C-alpha positions as CSV (number, residue, x, y, z in Angstrom):
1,X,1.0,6.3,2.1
2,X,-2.4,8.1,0.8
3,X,-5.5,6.9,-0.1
4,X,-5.1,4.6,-2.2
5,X,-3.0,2.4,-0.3
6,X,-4.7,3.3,3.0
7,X,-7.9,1.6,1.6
8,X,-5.8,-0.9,0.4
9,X,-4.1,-1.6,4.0
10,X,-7.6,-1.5,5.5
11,X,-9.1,-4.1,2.7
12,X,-6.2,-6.3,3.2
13,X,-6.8,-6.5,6.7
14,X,-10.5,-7.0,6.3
15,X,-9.8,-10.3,4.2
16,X,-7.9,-11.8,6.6
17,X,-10.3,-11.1,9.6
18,X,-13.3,-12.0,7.3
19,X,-12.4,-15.5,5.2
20,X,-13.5,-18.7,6.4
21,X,-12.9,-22.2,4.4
22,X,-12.7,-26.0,4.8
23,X,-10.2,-27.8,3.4
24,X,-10.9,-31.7,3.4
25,X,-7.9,-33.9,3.5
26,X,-8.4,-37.2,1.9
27,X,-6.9,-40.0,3.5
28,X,-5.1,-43.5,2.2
29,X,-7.0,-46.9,2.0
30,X,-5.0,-49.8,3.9
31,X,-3.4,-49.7,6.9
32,X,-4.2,-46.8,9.5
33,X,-1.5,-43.7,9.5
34,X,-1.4,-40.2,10.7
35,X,-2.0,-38.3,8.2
36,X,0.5,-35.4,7.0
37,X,0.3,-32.1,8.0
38,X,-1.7,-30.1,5.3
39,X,0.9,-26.9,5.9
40,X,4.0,-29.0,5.0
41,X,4.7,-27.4,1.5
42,X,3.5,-24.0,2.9
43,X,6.6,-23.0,5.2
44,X,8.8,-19.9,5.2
45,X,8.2,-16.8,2.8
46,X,5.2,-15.5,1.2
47,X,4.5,-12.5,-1.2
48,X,1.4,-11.1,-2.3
49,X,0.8,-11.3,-6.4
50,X,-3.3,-10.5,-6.5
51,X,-6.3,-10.6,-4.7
52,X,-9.9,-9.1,-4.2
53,X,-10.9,-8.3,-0.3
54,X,-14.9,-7.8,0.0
55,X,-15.6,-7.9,-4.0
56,X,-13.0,-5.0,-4.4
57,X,-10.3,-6.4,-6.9
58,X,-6.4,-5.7,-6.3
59,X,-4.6,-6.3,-9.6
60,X,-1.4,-7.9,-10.2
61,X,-0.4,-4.5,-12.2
62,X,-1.2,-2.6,-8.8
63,X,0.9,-5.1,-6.6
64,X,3.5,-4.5,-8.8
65,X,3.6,-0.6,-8.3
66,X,3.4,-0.8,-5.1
67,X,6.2,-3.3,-4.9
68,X,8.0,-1.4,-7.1
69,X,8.0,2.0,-4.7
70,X,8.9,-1.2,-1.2
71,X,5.4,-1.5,-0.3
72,X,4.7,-4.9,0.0
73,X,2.3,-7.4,1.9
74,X,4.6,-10.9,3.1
75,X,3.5,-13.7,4.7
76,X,5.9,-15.8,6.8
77,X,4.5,-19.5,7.8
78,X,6.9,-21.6,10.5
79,X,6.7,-25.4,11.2
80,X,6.4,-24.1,14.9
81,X,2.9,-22.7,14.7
82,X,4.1,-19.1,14.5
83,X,2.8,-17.1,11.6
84,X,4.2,-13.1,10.7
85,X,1.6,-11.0,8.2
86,X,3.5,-8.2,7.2
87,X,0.6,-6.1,5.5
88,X,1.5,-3.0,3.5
89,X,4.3,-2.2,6.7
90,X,2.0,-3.1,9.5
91,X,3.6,-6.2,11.3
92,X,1.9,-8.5,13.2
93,X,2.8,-11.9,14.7
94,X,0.0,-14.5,14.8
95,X,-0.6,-18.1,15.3
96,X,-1.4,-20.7,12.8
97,X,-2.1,-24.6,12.8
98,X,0.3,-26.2,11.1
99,X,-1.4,-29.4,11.1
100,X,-4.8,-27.9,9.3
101,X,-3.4,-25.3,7.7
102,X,-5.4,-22.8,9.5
103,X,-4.4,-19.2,10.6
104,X,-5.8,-17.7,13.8
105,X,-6.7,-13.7,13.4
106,X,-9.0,-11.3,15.5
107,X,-11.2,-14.7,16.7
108,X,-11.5,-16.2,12.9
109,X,-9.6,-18.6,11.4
110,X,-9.3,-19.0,7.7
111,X,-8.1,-21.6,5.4
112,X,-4.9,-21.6,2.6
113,X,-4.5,-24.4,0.0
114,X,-1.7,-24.3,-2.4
115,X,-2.7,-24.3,-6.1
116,X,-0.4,-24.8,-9.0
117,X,2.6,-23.6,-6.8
118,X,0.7,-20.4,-5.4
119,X,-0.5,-20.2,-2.1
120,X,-4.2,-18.8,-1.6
121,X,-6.1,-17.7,1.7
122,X,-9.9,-16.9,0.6
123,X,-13.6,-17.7,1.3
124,X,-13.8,-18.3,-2.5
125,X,-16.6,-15.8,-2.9
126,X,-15.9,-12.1,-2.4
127,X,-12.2,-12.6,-0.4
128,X,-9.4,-14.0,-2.1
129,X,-5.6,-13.6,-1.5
130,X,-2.8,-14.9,-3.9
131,X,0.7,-15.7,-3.0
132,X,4.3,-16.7,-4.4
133,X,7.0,-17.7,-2.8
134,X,9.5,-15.4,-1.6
135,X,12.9,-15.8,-0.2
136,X,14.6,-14.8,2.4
137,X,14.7,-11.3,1.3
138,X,11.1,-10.8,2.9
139,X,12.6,-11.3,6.3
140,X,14.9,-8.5,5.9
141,X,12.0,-6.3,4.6
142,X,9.7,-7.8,7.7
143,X,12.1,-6.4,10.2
144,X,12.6,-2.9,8.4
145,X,8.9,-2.3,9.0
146,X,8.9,-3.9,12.5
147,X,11.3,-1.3,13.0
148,X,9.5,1.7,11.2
149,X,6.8,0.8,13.7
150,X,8.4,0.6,17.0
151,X,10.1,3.7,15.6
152,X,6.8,5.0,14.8
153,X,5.3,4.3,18.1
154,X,8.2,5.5,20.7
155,X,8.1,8.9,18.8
156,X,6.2,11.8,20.4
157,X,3.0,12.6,18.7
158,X,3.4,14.8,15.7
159,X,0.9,17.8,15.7
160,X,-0.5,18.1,12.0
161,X,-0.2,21.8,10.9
162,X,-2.2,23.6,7.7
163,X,-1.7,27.1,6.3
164,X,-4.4,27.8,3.4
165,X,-2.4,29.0,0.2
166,X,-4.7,32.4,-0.7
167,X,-5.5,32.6,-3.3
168,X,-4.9,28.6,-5.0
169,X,-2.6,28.2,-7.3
170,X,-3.7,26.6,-10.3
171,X,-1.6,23.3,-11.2
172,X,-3.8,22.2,-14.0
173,X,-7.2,22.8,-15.6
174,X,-8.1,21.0,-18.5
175,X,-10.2,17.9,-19.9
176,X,-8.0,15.9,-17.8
177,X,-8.1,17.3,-14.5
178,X,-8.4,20.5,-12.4
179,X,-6.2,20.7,-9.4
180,X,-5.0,23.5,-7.0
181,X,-2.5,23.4,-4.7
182,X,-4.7,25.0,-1.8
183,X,-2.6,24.6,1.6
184,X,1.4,24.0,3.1
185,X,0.8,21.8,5.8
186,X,3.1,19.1,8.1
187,X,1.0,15.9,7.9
188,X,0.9,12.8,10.6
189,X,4.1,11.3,9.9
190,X,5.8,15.0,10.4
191,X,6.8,15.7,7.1
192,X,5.5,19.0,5.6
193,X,3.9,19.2,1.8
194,X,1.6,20.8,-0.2
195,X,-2.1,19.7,0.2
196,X,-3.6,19.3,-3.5
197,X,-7.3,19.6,-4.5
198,X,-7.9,17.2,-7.5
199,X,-11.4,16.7,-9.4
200,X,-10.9,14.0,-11.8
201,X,-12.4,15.1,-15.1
202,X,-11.7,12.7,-17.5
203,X,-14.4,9.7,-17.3
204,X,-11.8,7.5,-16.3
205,X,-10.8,6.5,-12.4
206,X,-7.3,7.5,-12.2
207,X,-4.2,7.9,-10.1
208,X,-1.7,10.9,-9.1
209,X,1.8,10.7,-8.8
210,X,5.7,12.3,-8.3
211,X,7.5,10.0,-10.2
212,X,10.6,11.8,-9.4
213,X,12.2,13.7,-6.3
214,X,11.2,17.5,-6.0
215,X,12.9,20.2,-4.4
216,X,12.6,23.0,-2.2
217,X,14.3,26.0,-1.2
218,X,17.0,25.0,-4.1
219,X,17.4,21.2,-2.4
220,X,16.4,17.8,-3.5
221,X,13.8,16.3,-1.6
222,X,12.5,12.4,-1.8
223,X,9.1,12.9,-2.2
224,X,5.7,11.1,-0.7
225,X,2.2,10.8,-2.1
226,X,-0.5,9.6,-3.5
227,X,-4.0,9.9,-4.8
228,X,-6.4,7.4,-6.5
229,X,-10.0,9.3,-7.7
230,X,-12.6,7.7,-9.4
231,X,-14.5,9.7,-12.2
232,X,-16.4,13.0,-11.3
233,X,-14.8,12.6,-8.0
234,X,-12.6,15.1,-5.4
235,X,-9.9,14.1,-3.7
236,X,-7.3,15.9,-1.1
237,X,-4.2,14.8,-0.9
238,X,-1.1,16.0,0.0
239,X,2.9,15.7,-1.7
240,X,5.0,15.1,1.5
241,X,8.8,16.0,0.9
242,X,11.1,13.7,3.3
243,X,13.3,15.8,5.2
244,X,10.8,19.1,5.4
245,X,9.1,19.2,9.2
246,X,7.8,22.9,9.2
247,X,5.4,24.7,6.9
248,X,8.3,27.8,7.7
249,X,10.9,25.8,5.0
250,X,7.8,25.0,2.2
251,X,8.9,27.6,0.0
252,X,10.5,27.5,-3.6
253,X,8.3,24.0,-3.9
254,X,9.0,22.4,-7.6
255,X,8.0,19.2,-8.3
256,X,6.3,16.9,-11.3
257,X,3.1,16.2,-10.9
258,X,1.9,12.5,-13.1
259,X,-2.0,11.8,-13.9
260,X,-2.2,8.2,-15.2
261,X,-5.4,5.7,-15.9
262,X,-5.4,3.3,-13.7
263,X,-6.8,0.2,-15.5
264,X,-4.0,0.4,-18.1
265,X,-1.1,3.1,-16.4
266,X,-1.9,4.7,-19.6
267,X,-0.4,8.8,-18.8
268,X,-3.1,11.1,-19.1
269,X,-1.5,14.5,-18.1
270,X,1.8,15.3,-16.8
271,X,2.1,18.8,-14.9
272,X,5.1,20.9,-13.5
273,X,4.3,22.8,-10.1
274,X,6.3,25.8,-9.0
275,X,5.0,27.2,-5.8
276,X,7.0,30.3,-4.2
């Protein structure tokens, strides 16, 4: 994914290297017993509903986008010990204490406590990650971006490719936005697009996005992008068509391009590109 979700892949991963708690476990007057394992009512699947990774806030409206285009971030939790974080596609298999309820990651371990049915890993300051339960579903999902990966990593490396479009072609120019399609390249997952210039120009941080398939060369064509800018900002991003893997076959490009505000998915521009 773009941008947006690259910063949130990397934020994500930063607030479970970074948190650190203490969870006290209050024991029973009387007789002496071993106490119960503080992970007991923690086990099996996890889905991320909200959070905030160094101050940064991730919204439940934005978890829900993304879940809604199969980008998620699981958590699976075994009586065993063995822990699966499944964060925006990248899969890792960790350790935890079941016992403490404690999980093990990059030399820190950090804390979760269940709260009102939820399940939150956080230093409660500036790192804060909020769970509901899932169901088995999230395995499924777990082991389609295992496989993505190990996919991902036994394929030769992809060389990335750019041919400038000269002069740009003008997509939009207005109180909203100005953007230019300004190159055809194949990006680092091997799928070729057109590379977009986008100044945000409407006071308000906001997002870009194909809502529908496009086509090219007369055929339909799933399509992959994203761009999040803040206000007065540039960004370069590029609409990736599944299925295209030479900048030779980028011609005849049509597609919808969606500007929306962020805070409240209000639509603030909808454009349609034609590039010969």
């Amino acid at each position: 994914m773009k941008k947006k979700l690259t910063a949130l892949i990397t934020s994500a991963a930063c607030a479970l290297c970074a948190v650190a708690m203490c969870l006290v476990i209050a024991g029973c007057g009387g007789s002496t017993s071993a106490a119960e394992p503080v992970g007991k009512d923690m086990l099996g699947y996890w889905e991320l509903t909200s959070g905030k990774a160094d101050g940064e806030e991730l919204t439940a409206e934005e978890v829900e986008f993304m879940a809604s285009i199969d980008v998620k971030f699981l958590l699976y939790l075994a009586e065993d010990g063995t822990a699966t974080v499944d964060t925006f596609g990248t899969v890792e298999d960790l350790t935890w204490d079941y016992d403490k309820a404690t999980l093990a990651y990059a030399g820190v371990t950090g804390t979760f406590k269940l709260s009102g049915g939820t399940l939150i890993y956080g230093d409660g300051g500036s790192n804060e990650l909020v769970f509901k339960k899932g169901d088995d579903s999230a395995a499924e999902k777990i082991e389609q971006d295992r496989k993505s990966m190990e996919e991902g990593a036994a394929g030769t490396a992809v060389e990335t490719q750019r041919v400038a479009i000269d002069p740009p072609i003008v997509i939009a120019d207005d109180e909203v936005a100005n953007i230019t399609a300004v190159a055809r390249v194949v990006d680092e997952n091997g799928m070729g697009g057109i590379e977009l210039a986008i100044v945000n120009k409407s006071g308000e941080r906001f997002a870009t996005h194909t809502l529908t398939d496009g086509t090219v060369n007369g055929r339909t064509y799933e399509t992959y992008d994203y761009a999040d800018v803040n206000a007065g900002e540039t960004a370069n991003e590029v609409v990736a068509f599944d299925g295209i893997t030479t900048i030779d076959e980028l011609k005849d490009v049509n597609f919808t391009l969606t500007v929306y505000e962020v805070k409240y998915f209000n639509d603030l521009g909808v454009y349609e590109v034609s590039i010969p």
